[in-house]
Coordinates of C-alpha atoms in Angstrom, one line a residue:
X14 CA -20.4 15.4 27.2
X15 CA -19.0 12.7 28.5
X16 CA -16.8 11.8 24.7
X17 CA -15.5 15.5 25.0
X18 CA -13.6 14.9 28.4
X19 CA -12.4 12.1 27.4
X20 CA -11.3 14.1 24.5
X21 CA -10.0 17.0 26.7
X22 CA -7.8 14.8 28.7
X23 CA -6.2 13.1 26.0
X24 CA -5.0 16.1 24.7
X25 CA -4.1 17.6 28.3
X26 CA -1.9 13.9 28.6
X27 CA -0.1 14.8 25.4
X28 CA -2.0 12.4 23.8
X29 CA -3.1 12.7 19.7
X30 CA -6.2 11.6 19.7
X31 CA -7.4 10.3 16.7
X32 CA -11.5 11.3 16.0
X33 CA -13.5 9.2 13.7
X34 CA -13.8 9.3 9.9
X35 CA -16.4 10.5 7.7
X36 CA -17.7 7.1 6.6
X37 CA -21.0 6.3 6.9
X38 CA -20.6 3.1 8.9
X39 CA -22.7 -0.2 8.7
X40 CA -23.8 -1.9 12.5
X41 CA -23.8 -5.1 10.7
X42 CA -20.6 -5.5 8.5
X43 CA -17.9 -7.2 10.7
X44 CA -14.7 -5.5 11.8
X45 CA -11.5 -6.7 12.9
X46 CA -11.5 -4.3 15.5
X47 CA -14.1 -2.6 17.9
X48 CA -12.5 0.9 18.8
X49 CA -9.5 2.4 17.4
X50 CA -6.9 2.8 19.4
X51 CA -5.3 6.5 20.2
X52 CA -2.1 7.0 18.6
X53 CA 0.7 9.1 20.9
X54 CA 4.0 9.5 19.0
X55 CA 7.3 8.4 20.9
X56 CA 9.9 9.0 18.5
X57 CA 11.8 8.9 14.7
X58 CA 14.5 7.3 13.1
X59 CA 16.1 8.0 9.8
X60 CA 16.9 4.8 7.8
X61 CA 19.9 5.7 6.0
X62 CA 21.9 5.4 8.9
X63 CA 21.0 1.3 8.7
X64 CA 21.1 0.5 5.2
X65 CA 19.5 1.0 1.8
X66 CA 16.1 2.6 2.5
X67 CA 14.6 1.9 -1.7
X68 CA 12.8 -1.6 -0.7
X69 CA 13.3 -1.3 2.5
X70 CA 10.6 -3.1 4.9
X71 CA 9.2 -3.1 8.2
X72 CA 7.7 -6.8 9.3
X73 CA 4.1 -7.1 9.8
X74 CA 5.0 -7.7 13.6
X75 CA 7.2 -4.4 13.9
X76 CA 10.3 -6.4 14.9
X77 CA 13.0 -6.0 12.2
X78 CA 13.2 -3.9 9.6
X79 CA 14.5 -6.2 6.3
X80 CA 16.0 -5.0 3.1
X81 CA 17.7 -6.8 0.0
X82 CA 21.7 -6.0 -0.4
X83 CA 23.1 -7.8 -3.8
X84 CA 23.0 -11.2 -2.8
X85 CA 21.9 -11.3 0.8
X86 CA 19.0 -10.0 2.7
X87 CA 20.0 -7.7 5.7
X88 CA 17.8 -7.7 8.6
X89 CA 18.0 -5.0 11.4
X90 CA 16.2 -6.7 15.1
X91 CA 14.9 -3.6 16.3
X92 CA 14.4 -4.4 19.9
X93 CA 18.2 -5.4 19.8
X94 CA 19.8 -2.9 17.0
X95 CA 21.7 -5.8 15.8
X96 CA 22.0 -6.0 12.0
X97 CA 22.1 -9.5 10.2
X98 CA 22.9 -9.9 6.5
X99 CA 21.9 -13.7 4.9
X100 CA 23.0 -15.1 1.9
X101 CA 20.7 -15.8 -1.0
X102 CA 23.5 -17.8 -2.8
X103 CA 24.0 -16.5 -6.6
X104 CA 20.3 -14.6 -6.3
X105 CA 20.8 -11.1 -6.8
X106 CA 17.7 -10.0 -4.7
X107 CA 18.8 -6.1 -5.1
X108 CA 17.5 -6.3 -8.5
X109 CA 14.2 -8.1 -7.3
X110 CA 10.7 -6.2 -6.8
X111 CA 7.0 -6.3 -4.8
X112 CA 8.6 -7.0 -1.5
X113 CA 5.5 -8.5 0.4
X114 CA 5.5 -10.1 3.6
X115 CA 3.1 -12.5 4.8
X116 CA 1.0 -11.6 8.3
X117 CA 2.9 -13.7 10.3
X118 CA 6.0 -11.9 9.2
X119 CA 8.1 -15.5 8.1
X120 CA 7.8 -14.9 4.9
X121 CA 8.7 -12.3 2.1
X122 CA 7.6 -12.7 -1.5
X123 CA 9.2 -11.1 -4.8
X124 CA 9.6 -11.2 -8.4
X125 CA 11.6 -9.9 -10.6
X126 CA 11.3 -6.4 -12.3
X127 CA 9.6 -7.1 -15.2
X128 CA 7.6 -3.5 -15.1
X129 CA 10.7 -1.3 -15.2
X130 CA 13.8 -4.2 -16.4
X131 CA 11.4 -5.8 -18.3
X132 CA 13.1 -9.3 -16.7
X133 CA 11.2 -12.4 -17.4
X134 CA 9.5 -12.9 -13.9
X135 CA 9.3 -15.2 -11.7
X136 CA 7.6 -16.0 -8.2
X137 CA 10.2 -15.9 -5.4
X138 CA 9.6 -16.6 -1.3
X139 CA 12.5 -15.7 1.2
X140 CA 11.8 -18.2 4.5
X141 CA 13.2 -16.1 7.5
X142 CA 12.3 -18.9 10.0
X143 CA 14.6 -21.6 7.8
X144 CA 16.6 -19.0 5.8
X145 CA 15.6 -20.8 2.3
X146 CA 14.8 -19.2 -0.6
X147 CA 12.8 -20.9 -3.4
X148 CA 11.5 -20.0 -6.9
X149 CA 8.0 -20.7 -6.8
X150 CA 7.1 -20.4 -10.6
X151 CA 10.7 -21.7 -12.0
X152 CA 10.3 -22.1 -15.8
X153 CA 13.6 -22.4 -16.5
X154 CA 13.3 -18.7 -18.6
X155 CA 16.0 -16.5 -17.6
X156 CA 16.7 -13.1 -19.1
X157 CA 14.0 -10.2 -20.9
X158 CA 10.3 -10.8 -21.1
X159 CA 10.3 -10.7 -24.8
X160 CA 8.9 -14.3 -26.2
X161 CA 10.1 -16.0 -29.2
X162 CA 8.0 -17.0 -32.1
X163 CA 5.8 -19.7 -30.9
X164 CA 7.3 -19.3 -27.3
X165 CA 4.7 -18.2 -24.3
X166 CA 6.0 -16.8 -21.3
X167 CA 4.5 -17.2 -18.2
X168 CA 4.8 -14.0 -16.1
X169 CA 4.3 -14.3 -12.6
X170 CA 3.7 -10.6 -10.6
X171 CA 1.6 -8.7 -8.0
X172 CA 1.8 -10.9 -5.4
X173 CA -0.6 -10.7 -2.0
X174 CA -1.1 -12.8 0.9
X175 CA -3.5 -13.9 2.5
X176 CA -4.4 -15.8 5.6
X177 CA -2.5 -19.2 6.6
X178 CA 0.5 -18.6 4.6
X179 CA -2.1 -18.7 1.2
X180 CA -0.1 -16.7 -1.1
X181 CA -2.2 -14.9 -4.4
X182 CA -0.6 -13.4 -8.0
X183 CA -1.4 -12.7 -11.1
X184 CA 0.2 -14.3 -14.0
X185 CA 0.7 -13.3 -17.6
X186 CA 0.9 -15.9 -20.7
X187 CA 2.8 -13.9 -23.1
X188 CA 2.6 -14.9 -26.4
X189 CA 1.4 -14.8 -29.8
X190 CA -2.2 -15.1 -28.2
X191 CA -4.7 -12.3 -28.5
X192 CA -5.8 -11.6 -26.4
X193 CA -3.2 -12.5 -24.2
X194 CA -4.5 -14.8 -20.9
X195 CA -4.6 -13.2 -17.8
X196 CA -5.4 -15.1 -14.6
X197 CA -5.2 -14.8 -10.9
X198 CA -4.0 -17.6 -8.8
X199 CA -2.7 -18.9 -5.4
X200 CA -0.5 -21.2 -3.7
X201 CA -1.1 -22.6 -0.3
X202 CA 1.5 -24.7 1.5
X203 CA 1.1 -26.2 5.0
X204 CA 4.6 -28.6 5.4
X205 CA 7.3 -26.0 4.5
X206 CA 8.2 -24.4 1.0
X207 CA 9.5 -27.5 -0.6
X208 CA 6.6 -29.0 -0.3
X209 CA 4.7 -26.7 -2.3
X210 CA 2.0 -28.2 -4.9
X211 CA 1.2 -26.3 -8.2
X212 CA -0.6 -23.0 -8.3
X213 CA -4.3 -23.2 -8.2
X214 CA -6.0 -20.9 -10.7
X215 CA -8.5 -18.8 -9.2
X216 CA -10.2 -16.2 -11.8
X217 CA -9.8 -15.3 -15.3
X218 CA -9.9 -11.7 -15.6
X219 CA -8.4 -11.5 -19.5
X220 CA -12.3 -9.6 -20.0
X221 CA -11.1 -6.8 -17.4
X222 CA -8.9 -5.4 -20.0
X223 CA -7.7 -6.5 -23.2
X224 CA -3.7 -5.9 -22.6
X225 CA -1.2 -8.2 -21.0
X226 CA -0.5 -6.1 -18.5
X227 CA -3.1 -4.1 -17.0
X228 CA -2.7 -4.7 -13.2
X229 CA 1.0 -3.5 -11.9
X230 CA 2.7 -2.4 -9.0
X231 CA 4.5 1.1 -9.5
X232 CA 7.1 2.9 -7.6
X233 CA 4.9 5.7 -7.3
X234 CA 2.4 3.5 -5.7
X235 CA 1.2 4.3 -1.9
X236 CA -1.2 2.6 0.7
X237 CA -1.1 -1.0 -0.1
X238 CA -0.2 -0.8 -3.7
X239 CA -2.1 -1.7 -6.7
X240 CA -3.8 -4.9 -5.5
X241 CA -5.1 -5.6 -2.0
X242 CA -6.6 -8.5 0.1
X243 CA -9.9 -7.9 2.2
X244 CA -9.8 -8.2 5.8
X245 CA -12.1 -11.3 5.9
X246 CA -9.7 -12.5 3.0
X247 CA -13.1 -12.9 0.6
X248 CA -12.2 -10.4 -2.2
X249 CA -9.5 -9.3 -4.0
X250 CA -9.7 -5.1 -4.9
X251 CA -6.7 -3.9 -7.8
X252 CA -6.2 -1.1 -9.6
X253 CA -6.7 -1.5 -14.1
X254 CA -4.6 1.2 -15.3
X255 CA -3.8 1.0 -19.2
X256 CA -0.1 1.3 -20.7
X257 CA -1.0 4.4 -22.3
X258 CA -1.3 5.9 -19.4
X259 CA -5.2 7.2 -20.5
X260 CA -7.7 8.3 -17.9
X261 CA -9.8 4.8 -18.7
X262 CA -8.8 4.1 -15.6
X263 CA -10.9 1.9 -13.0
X264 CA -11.0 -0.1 -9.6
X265 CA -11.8 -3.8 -9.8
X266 CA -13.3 -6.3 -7.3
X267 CA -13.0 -10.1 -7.7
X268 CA -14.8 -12.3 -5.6
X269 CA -12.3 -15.5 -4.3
X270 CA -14.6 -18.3 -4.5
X271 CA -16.5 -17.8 -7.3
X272 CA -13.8 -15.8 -9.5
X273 CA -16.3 -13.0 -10.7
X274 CA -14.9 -10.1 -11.1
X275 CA -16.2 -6.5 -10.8
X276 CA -15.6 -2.9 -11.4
X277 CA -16.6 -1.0 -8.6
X278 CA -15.5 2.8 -9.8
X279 CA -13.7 4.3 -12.5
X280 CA -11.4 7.6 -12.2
X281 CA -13.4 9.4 -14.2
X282 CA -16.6 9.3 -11.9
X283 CA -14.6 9.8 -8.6
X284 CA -12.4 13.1 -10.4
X285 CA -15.8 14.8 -10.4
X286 CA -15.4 15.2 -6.7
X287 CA -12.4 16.9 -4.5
X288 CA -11.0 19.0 -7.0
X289 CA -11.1 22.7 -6.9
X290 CA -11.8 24.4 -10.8
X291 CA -8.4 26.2 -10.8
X292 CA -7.1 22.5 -11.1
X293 CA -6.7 21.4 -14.2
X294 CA -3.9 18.7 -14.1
X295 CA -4.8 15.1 -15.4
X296 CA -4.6 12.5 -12.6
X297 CA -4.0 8.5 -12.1
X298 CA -4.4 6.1 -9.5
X299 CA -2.0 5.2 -7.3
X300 CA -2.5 3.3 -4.4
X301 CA -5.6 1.4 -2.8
X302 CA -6.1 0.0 1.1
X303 CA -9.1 -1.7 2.7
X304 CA -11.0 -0.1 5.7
X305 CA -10.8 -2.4 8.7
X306 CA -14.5 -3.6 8.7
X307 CA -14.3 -4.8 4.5
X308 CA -16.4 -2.2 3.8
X309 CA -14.6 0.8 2.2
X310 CA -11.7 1.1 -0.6
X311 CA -9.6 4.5 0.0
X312 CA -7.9 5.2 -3.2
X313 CA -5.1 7.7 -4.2
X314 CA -4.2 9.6 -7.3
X315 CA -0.8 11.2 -8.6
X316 CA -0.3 13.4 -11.2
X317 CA 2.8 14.8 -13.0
X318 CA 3.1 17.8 -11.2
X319 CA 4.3 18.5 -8.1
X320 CA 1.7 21.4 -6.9
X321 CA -1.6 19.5 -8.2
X322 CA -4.3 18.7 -5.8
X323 CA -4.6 15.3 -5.8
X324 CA -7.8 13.7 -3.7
X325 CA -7.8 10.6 -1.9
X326 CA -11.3 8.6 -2.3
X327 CA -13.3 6.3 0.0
X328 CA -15.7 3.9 -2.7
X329 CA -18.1 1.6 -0.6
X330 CA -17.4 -1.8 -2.5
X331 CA -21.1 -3.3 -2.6
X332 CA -22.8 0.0 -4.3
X333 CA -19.9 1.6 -5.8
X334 CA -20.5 5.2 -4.5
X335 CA -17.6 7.8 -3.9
X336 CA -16.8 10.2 -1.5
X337 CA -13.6 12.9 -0.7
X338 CA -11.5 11.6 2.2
X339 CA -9.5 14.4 0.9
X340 CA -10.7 17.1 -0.8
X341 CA -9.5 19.8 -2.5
X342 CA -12.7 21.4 -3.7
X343 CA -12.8 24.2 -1.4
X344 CA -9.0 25.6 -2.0
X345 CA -9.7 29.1 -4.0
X346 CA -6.4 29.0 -6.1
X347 CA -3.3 27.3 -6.8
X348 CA -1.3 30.1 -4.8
X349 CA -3.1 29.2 -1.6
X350 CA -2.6 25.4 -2.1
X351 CA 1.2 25.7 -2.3
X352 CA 1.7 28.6 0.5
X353 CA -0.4 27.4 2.7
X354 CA 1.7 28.0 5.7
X355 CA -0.7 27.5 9.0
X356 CA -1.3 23.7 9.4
X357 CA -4.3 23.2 11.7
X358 CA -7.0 20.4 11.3
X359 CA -8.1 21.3 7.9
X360 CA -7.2 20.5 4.8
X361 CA -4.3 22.0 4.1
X362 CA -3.3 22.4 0.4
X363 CA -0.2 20.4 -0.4
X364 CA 0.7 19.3 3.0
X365 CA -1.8 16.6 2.8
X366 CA -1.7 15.4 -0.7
X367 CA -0.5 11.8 -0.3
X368 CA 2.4 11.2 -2.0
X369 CA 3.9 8.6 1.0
X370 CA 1.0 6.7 3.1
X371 CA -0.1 3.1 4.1
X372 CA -3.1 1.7 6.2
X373 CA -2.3 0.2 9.0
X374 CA -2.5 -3.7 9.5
X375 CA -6.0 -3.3 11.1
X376 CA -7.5 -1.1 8.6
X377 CA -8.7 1.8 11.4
X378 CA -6.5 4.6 9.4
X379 CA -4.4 5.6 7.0
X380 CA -1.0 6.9 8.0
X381 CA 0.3 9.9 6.0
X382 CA 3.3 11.5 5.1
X383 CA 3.2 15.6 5.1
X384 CA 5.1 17.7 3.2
X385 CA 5.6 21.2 1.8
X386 CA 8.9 22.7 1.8
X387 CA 10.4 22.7 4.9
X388 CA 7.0 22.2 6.9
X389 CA 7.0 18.2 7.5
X390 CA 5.2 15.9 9.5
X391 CA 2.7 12.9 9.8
X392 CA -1.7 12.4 10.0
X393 CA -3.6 10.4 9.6
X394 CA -7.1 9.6 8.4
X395 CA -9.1 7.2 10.1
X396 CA -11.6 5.0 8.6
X397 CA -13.6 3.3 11.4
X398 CA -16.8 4.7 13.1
X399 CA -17.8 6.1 15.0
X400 CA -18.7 9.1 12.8
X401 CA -18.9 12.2 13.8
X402 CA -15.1 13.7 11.9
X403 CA -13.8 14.6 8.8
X404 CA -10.6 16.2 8.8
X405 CA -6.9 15.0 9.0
X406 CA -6.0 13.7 12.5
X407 CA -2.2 15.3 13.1
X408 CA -0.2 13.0 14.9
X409 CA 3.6 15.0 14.7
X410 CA 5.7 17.6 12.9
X411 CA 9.0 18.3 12.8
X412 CA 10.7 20.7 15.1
X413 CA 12.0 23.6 13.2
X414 CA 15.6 22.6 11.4
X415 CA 15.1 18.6 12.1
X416 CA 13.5 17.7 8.5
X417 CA 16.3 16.9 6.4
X418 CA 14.1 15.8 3.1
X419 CA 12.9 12.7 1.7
X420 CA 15.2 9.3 1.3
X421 CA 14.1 7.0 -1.6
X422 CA 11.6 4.3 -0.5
X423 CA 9.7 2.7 -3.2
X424 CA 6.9 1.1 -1.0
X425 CA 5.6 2.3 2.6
X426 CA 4.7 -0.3 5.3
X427 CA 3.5 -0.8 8.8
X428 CA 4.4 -2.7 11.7
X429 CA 2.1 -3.6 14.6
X430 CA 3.6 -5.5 17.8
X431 CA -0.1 -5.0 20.0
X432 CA 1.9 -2.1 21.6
X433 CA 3.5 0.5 19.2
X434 CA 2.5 1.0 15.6
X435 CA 5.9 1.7 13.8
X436 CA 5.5 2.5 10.1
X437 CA 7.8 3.2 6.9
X438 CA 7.9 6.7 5.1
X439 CA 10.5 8.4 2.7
X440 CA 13.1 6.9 4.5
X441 CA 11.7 7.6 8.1
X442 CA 10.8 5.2 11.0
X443 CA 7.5 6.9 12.9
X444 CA 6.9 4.9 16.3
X445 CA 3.5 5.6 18.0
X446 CA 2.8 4.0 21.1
X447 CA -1.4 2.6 21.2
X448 CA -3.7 3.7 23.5

């Protein structure tokens, strides 16, 4: 009784309240947070007015709003709406990829596109406190990724941070070697980026998949991307996706300290849930994020069609078992799951397939982009008890004749300054104050 008025004046305030998830939750698993915070929206902002909105970032802290332009970094102060571009020298960071920043938003790491360019790649950290950029993993290799005989190159990709400014990736020898070495490491640093050591190798994972290049970040990718940190910074979850772009597809786990490495589901076993039988469109994953208490993995898939129903997943890491966050199961045919035109707490066809979406920095939901034609919008998912919901939580929509479509945004992030939750999507700036 007593949760329902809460409830009840919440929504009389003009307050979205977010319920809880679906998750079966654990007492004893730790969590970075104890309730999750209510979620009011305030306002939006299209980027496109500011700069280029393709790798466009917010800071972890929600203060600025970064982006590379040819040879500079531009940064936009949001409390200030003053725009700043600095130099990177002769560094063409437009052409750069896997903008990360680091949780105390000084740093942002990169590489270059070796996926889609096929440039040979190296490790690169932009310092916004000193305004120095340094090559991490210089080898003196500039140009494609294509080795000579007897040459190896090492390609450096993927990276992820973790706590105290420890920064993981994974790096490829390519070679002549079969089958080619694949390895995860780290740098830490504690007196500035010059004074960086050598990388420390953490895990071999060339048994995960016998291809140089299994584990990638793609521009279709959503939530946190293809490989993401636990909150207690103890494992590291990617996605294994094949070049061939076959359904042997699967979600690792590798432990930090001991460098064992896991799989912990594959698509085909969580594909046998959240689809309805009209659907018979081949998916991929596409994007993974860690619930706030370590427990949980949500995980997206894509297809090549634009009307497919495309689940989201929530895997619990330690016994591997699946569950629809999303699910499409119950939608009788394809004609209802484009047309649906009444969006109320339900599923609702294409307006919730994720095709833009990130977790926030505390892990309590995932943040959604909705789309289908001109009906537009943003929910959420949360994925911290307590546990008593399962639908998508809707936190705005767009007044009739205010969408004007998606801008190009290759990556979606979130900003969190303890008092509004500000996050990146197609090109949009959502603000939501907390509660």
């Amino acid at each position: 009784m007593l949760r329902s008025l809460v409830l009840m004046l919440a929504s009389l305030c003009g307050l979205t309240t977010l319920a809880p998830t679906l998750l079966p939750h654990n007492p004893s698993a730790p969590s970075q947070i104890t309730t999750p915070p209510i979620l009011e929206f305030v306002d939006y902002q299209r980027l496109d007015e500011l700069g280029d909105t393709r790798n466009m970032t917010i800071s972890p802290d929600g203060t600025k709003l970064v982006w590379p332009h040819d040879t500079a970094f531009c940064v936009y102060e949001i409390a200030s709406g003053a725009t700043e571009c600095i130099s990177t020298g002769d560094v063409t960071v437009r052409v750069m990829t896997g903008f990360v920043w680091s949780p105390n938003s000084r740093y942002l790491a990169f590489h270059e596109d070796l996926f889609l360019r096929f440039y040979e790649s190296d490790l690169w950290v932009f310092d916004f406190e000193t305004r120095q950029l340094v090559n991490l993993t210089d080898d003196g290799v500039i140009g494609d990724a294509l080795p000579d005989d007897g040459i190896t190159l090492e390609l450096d990709y993927a990276p992820v941070w973790g706590a105290n400014d420890i920064l993981y990736f994974f790096r490829t020898a390519y070679g002549q070697d079969v089958p080619v070495p694949f390895n995860l490491y780290r740098f830490t640093w504690a007196n500035g980026l010059e004074n960086t050591n050598d990388p420390e190798w953490v895990a071999d994972l060339t048994s995960v998949k016998d291809e140089p290049f299994a584990v990638y970040n793609a521009r279709l990718d959503v939530l946190d991307g293809s490989v993401v940190l636990s909150p207690d910074a103890q494992k590291l979850a990617f996605l294994v996706r094949p070049s061939d772009l076959s359904k042997d597809q699967s979600i690792w786990v590798v432990d930090i300290s001991s460098g064992e490495a896991r799989q912990v589901a594959a698509l085909s076993d969580l594909v046998q849930f959240g689809i309805p039988s009209w659907s018979e469109t081949d998916l991929w994953l596409n994007g993974l994020g860690w619930s706030g208490d370590g427990q949980y993995l949500v995980a997206t898939t894509i297809s090549s069609q634009v009307a497919a129903a495309e689940p989201t997943y929530a895997i619990e890491v330690n016994s591997g078992e699946s569950m629809p966050l999303i699910d499409f199961s119950g939608v009788p045919d394809q004609q209802s799951f484009v047309e649906s035109s009444v969006i109320t707490d339900q599923v609702a066809g294409r307006y919730d397939t994720i095709r833009a979406g990130v977790v926030t920095l505390d892990g309590s939901y995932v943040i959604y982009f909705n789309f289908n034609g001109q009906d537009a919008g943003v929910s959420a998912l949360p994925l911290l008890s307590p546990n008593d919901s399962n639908t998508p939580l809707r936190l705005f929509n767009f007044p009739e004749g205010e969408y004007a479509g998606p801008m190009p945004m290759y990556q979606f992030t979130a900003g969190d300054d303890g008092e509004y939750l500000r996050v990146l999507l197609w090109g949009y700036m959502f603000t939501f104050a907390k509660r």
